XYZ file of C-alpha atoms in Angstrom:
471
model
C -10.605 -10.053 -26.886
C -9.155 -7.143 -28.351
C -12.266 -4.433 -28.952
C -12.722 -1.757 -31.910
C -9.966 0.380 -30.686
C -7.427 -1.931 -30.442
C -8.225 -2.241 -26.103
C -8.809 -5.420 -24.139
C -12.247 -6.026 -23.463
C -12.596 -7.829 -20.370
C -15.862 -9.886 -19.168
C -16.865 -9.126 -15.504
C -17.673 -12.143 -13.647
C -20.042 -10.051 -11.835
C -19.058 -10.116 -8.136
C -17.801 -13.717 -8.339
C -13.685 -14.022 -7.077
C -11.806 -15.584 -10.082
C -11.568 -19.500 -9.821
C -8.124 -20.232 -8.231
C -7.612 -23.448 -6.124
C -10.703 -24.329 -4.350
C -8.861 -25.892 -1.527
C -7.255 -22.840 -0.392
C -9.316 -21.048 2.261
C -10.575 -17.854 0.985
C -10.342 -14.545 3.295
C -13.437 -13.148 4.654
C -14.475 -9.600 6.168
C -12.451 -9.227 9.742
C -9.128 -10.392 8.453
C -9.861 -8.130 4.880
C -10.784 -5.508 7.035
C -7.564 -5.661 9.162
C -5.163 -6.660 5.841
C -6.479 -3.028 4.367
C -5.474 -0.947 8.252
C -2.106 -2.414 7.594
C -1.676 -2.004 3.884
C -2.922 2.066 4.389
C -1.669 2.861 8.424
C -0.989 0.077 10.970
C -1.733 2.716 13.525
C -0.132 6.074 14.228
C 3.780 5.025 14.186
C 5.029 7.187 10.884
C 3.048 10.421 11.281
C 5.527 12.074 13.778
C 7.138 13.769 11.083
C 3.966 15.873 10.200
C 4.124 18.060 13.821
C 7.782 18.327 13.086
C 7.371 19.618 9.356
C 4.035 21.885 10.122
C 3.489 22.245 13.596
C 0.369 20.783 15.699
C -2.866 22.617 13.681
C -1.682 21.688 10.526
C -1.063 18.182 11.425
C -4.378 17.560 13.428
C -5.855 18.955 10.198
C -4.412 17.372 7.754
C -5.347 13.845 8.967
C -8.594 15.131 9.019
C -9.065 17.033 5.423
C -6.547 14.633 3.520
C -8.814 11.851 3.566
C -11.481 13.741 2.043
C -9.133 14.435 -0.854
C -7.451 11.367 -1.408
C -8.458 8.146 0.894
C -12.094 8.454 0.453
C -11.798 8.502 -3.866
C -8.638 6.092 -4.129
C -10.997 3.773 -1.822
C -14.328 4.167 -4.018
C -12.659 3.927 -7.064
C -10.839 0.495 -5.664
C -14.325 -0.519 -4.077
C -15.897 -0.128 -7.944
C -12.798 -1.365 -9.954
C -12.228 -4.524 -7.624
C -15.688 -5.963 -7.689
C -15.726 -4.977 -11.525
C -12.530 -7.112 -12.052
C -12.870 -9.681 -9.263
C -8.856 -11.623 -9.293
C -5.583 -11.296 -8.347
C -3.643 -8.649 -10.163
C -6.124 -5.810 -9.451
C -5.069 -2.174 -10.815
C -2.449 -3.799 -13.144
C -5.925 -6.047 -14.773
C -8.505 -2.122 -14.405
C -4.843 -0.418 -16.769
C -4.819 -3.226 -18.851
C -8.516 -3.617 -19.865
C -8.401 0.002 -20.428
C -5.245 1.257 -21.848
C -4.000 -1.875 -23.164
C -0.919 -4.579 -21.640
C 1.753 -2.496 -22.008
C 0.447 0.235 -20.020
C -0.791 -2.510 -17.633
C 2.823 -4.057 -17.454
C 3.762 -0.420 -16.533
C 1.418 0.504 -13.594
C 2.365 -3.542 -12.133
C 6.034 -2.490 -12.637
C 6.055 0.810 -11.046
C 3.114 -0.304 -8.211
C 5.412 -3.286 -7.119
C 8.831 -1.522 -6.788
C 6.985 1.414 -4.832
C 5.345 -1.639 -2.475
C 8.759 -2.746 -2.170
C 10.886 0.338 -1.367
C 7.319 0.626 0.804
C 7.932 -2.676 2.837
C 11.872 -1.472 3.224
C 10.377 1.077 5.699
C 8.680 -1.652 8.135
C 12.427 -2.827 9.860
C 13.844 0.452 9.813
C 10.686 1.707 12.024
C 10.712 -1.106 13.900
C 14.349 -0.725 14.722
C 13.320 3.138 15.539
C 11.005 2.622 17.828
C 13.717 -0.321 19.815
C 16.841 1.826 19.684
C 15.906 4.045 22.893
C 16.014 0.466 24.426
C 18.410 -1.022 22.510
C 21.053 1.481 21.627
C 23.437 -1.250 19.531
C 20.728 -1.122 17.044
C 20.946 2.728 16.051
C 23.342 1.675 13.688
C 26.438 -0.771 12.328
C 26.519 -4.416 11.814
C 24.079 -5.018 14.488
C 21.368 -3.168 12.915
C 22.530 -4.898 9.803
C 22.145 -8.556 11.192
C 18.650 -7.225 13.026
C 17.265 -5.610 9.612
C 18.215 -8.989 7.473
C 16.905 -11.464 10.419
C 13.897 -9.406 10.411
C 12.674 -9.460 7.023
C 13.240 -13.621 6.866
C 11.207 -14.695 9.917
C 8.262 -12.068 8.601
C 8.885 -13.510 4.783
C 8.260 -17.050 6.229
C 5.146 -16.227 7.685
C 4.057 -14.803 4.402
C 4.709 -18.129 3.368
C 2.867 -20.528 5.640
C -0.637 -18.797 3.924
C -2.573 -15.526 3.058
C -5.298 -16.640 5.672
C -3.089 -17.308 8.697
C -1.425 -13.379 7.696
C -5.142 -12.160 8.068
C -5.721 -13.572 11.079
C -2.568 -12.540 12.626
C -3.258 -9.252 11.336
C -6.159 -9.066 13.626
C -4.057 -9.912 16.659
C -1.188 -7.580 15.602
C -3.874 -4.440 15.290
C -5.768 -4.576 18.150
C -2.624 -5.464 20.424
C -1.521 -2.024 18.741
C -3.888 0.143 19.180
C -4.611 -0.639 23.018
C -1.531 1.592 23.953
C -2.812 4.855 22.537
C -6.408 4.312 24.157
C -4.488 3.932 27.891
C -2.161 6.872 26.672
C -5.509 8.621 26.058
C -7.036 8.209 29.746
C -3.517 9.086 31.211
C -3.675 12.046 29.046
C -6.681 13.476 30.019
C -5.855 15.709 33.116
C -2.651 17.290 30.936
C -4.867 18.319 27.801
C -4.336 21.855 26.821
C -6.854 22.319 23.505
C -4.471 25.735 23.117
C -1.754 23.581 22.072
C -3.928 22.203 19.224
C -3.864 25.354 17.160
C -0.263 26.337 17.010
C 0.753 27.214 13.738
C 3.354 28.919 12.221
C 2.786 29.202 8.201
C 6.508 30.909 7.672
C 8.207 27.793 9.106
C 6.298 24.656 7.089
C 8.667 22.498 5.284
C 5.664 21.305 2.587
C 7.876 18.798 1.297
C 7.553 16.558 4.100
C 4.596 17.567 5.422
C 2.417 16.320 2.107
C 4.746 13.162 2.022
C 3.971 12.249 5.839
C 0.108 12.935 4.948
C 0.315 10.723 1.560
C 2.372 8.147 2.901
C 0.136 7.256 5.698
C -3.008 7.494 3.953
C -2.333 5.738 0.771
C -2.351 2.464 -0.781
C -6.047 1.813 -0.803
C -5.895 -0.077 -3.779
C -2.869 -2.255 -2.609
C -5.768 -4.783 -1.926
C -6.505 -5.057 -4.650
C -4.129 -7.349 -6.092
C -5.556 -10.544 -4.233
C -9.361 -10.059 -4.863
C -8.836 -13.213 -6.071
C -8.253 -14.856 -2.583
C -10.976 -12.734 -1.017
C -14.698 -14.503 -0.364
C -17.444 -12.819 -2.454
C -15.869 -9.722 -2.849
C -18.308 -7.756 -4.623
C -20.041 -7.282 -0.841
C -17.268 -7.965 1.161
C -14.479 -5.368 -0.974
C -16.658 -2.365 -0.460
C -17.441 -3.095 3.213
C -14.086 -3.900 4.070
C -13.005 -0.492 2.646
C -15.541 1.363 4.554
C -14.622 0.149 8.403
C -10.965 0.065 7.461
C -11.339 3.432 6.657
C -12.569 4.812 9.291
C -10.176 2.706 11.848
C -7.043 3.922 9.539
C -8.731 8.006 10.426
C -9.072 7.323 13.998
C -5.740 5.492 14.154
C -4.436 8.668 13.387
C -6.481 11.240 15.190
C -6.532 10.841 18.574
C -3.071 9.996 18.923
C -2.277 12.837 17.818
C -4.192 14.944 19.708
C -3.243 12.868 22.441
C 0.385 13.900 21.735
C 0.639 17.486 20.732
C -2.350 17.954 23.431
C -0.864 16.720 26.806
C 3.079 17.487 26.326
C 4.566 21.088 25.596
C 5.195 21.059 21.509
C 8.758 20.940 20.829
C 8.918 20.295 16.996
C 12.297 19.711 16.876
C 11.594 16.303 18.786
C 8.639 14.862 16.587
C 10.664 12.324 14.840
C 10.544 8.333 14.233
C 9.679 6.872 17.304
C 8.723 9.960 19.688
C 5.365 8.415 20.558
C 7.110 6.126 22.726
C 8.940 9.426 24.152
C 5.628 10.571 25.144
C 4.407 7.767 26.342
C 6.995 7.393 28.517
C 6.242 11.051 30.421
C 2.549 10.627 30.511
C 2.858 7.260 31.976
C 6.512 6.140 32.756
C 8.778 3.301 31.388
C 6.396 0.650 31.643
C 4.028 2.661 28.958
C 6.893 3.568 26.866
C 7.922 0.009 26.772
C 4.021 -0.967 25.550
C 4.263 1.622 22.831
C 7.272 0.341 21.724
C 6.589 -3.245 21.441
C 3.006 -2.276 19.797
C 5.195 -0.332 17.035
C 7.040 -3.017 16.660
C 4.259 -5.303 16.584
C 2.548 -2.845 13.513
C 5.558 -2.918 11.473
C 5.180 -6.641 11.821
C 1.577 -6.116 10.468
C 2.032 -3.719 7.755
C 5.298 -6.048 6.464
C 3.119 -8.817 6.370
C -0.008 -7.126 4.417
C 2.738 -5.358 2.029
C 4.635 -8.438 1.413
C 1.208 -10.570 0.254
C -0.200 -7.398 -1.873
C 3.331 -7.121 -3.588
C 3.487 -11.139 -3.606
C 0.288 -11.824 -5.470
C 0.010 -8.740 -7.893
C 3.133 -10.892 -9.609
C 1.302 -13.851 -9.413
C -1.539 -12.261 -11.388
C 0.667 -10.633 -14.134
C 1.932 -13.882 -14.302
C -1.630 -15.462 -14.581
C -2.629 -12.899 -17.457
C 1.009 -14.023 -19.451
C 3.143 -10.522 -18.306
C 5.390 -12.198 -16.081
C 7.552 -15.780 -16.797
C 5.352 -18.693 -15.464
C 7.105 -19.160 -12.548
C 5.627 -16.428 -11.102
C 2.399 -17.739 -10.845
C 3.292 -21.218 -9.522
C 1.900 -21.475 -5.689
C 3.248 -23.076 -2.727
C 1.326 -26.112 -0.932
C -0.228 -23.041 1.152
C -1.218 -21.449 -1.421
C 1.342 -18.484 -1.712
C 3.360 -17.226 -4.235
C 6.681 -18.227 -3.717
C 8.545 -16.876 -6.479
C 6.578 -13.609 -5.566
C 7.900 -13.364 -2.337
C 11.427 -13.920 -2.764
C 11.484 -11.492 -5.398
C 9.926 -9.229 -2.907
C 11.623 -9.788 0.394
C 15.026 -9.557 -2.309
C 13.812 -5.720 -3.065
C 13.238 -4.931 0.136
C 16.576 -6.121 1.715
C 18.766 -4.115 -0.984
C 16.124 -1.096 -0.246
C 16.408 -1.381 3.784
C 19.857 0.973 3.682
C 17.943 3.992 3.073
C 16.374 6.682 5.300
C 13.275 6.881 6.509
C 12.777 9.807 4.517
C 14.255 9.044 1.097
C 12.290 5.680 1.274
C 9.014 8.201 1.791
C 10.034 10.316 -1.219
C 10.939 7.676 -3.160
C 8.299 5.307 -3.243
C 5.518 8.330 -3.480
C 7.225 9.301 -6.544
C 6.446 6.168 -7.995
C 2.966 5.515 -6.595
C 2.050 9.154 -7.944
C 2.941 7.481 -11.492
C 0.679 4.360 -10.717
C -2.401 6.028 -9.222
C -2.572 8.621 -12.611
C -2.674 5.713 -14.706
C -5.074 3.919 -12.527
C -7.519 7.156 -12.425
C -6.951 7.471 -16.021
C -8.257 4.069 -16.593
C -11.303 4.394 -13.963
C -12.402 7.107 -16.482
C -11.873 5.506 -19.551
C -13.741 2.562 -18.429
C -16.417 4.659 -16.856
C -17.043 6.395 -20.379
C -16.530 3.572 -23.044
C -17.971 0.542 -20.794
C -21.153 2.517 -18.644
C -23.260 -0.699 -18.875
C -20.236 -3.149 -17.881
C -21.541 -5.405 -14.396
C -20.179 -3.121 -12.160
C -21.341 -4.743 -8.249
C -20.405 -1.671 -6.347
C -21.105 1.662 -8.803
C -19.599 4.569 -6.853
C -23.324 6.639 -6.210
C -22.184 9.459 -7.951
C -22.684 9.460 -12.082
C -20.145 9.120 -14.170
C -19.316 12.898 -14.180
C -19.298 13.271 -10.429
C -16.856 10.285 -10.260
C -14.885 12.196 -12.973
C -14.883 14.895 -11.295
C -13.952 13.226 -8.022
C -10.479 12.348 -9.172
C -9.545 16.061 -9.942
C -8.493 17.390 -6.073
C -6.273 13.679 -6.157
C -4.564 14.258 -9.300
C -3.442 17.679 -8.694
C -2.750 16.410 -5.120
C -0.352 13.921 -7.221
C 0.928 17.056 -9.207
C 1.947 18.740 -6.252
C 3.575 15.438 -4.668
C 5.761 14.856 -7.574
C 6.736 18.616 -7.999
C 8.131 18.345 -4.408
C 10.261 15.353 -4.815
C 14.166 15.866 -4.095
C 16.097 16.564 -7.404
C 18.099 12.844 -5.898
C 14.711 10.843 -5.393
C 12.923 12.472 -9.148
C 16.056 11.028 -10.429
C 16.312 7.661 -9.298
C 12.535 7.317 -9.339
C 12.367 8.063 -13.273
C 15.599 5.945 -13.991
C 12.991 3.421 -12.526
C 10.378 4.358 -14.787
C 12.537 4.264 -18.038
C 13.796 0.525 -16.450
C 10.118 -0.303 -16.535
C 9.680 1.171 -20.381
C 11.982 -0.849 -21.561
C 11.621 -4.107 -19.520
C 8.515 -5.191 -21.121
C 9.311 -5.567 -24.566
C 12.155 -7.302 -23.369
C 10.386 -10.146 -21.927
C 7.930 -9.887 -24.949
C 11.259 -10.972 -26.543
C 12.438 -13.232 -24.431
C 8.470 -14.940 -24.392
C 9.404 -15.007 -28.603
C 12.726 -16.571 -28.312
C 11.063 -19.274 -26.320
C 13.776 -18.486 -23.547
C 11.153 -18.717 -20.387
C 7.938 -20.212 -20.208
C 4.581 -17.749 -20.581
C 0.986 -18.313 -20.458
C -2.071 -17.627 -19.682
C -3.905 -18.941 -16.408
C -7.090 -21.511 -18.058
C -8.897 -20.405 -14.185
C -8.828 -16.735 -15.854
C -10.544 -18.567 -19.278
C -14.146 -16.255 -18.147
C -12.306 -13.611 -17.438
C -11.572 -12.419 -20.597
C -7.620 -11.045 -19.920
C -6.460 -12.051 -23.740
C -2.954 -10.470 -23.162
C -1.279 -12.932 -25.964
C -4.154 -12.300 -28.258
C -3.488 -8.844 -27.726
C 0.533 -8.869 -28.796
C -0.027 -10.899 -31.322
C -2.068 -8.111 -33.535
C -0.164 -6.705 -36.357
């Protein structure tokens, strides 16, 4: 119910995942662990572009101090918030109990279309890392017909069940990351640690560089948004977080070294699908052709983790009465159908940009999201400090304020960097956003779609319609 100032008030159901269907199969620790390494990294495919913007030093270190500043806090604050509010709809539920549904409407608006542009990157990577052995699909209709044929066999899969995506994540990672471990023992003679610390500080494009490093470290909370289907999460959230964490930092690390390490640096070169370049002169074609199919393996991964986060953060607006009913109706596996084919829809309309303005673009909009989200961790930190909270990030409530200072001028600094053509777009999505939600209030009044709220989230205290209807 609505509290003193005007706020939802929601009831923790202390640690306990919110009552959906009992007969769907819940997700437990491994597959969590392995849905988070895909929503953050998928393994090192993506962080070429950091060597070519900065140079070897930089890059090495800023897999290595960029965590500090951003994964670690965006992962204890979704470790805290998600056992706090245990269901499906995650950050858009910690905005709206704090700032109110409108604000909450916002963050789920501008977290889902950055998912989406997100998930637009997974087939042009894929196709990246294939074009060296398939040249027809650099570009043209074949690329076309590859991108589109792509994103429907992966959207079925998302389909047939959030468990069977878990456990296929599994598969997916460890079939990636075997590559760069034999790339690592081939390496080993070639090593030169000198190569390590090249640096040149006059030729840094920081514009790239701190997209590269956000892009592959973010989306911690992405999770988030199916608590819900996750077994006891107030243990198994936090835990999850942890190993993912450090899998998602060593996913990075040693390939890299591995890479700038063994090869001469030519900066030039570090592009989309050079790790397979390298692989290919430490070990030959049969290596390169490994790397290759474990990229494309990964972007199979991270598409499938991006597609259910995206998928079931709509089902839970829809479940707390933001979104038309239909959103939150499941299919006999217990997925959101309506969800994903509003989903895979964004991403194929998204999948003709560049690697690069697909970066820009969605970190634009995720900078948005995460200030509101931070904003909201305070808030409820200050006005709720006896609220069940399973997992209390062991710092007081001033070091955990304090903790989301370095990340929010990180965000600063993001957003200041954007491309004059991606700040545009990106706020024309923002003002789309402002205005689409008293729209459907409207359309909700003129009885033109069906809204309502979930009775499984009747403990769980998200009074959204209670809340509009306040003079």
């Amino acid at each position: 119910m609505p509290g003193d100032n005007g706020v939802l008030d929601y009831t923790s159901l202390g640690g306990e995942s919110s009552p959906t269907l009992e007969k769907f199969q819940k997700v437990s620790i491994i597959p969590l662990v392995f849905l988070i390494f895909y929503e953050v990294s998928g393994g090192p495919f993506g962080v070429e572009d950091s060597v070519k913007a900065a140079g070897p030093f930089l890059a090495v270190l800023g897999f290595l101090i960029f965590p500090l500043i951003w994964s670690i806090p965006e992962a204890l604050i979704t470790a805290e918030m998600g056992t706090m509010f245990p269901e499906n709809g995650g950050y858009v539920v910690w905005v709206s109990s704090a700032l109110g549904p409108y604000w909450g409407f916002q963050q789920g608006w501008m977290k889902w279309l950055s998912g989406v542009i997100d998930n637009a990157l997974y087939p042009v990577l894929f196709l990246d890392y294939l074009k060296s052995a398939v040249p027809a699909l650099e570009g043209g209709f074949p690329r076309t017909v590859a991108v589109l044929v792509l994103t429907l066999v992966l959207t079925y899969m998302s389909y047939r069940g959030l468990t069977i995506v878990g456990w296929v994540a599994i598969l997916l990672g460890v079939i990636s990351l075997l590559p760069f471990v034999v790339m690592g023992l081939v390496a080993i003679p070639r090593l030169k640690p000198s190569r390590w610390l090249m640096v040149d500080l006059g030729n840094v494009n920081w514009g790239l560089y701190l997209n590269t490093l956000f892009w592959n470290l973010n989306y911690w909370d992405s999770i988030s948004t199916l608590t819900g289907e996750v077994d006891n999460p107030s243990k198994t959230l936090p835990r999850a977080l942890f190993y993912a964490l450090i899998l998602v930092v060593l996913g990075y690390f040693f390939p890299l070294l591995i890479g700038t390490g063994a090869i001469p640096v030519e900066r030039e070169l570090w592009s989309d699908g050079y790790f397979s370049d390298i692989a290919k002169i430490l070990g030959g074609v049969w290596l390169r052709s490994w790397v290759q199919a474990a990229s494309a393996l990964s972007n199979m991964g991270m598409f499938l983790a991006e597609m259910s986060s995206d998928s079931f953060q709509l089902l839970g607006m829809a479940e707390h009465g933001m979104l038309p009913e239909f959103f939150a109706k499941r299919s006999r596996h217990g997925t959101p159908l309506t969800g994903i084919l509003f989903s895979a829809s964004g991403v194929i309309m998204l999948s003709w940009l560049s690697f690069q303005e697909i970066v820009a673009a969605e970190n634009f909009l995720y900078c948005f999201g995460m200030i509101m989200e931070f904003t909201a961790f305070v808030k409820l930190r200050v006005k709720q400090p006896a609220a069940s909270r399973p997992y209390r990030i062991p710092v007081g409530t001033v070091g955990s304020i304090l903790m989301c200072i370095p990340p929010t001028a990180l965000l600063l600094v993001v957003v200041a960097l954007a491309p004059n053509k991606v700040m545009g777009i990106s706020l024309v999505a923002v003002m789309i956003g402002l205005v689409l939600e008293p729209f459907l209030r409207y359309v909700e009044k003129r009885r033109w779609l069906r809204f309502s709220i979930s009775p499984n989230l009747q403990d769980c205290g998200p009074a959204y319609h209670q809340w509009n209807d306040q003079p």
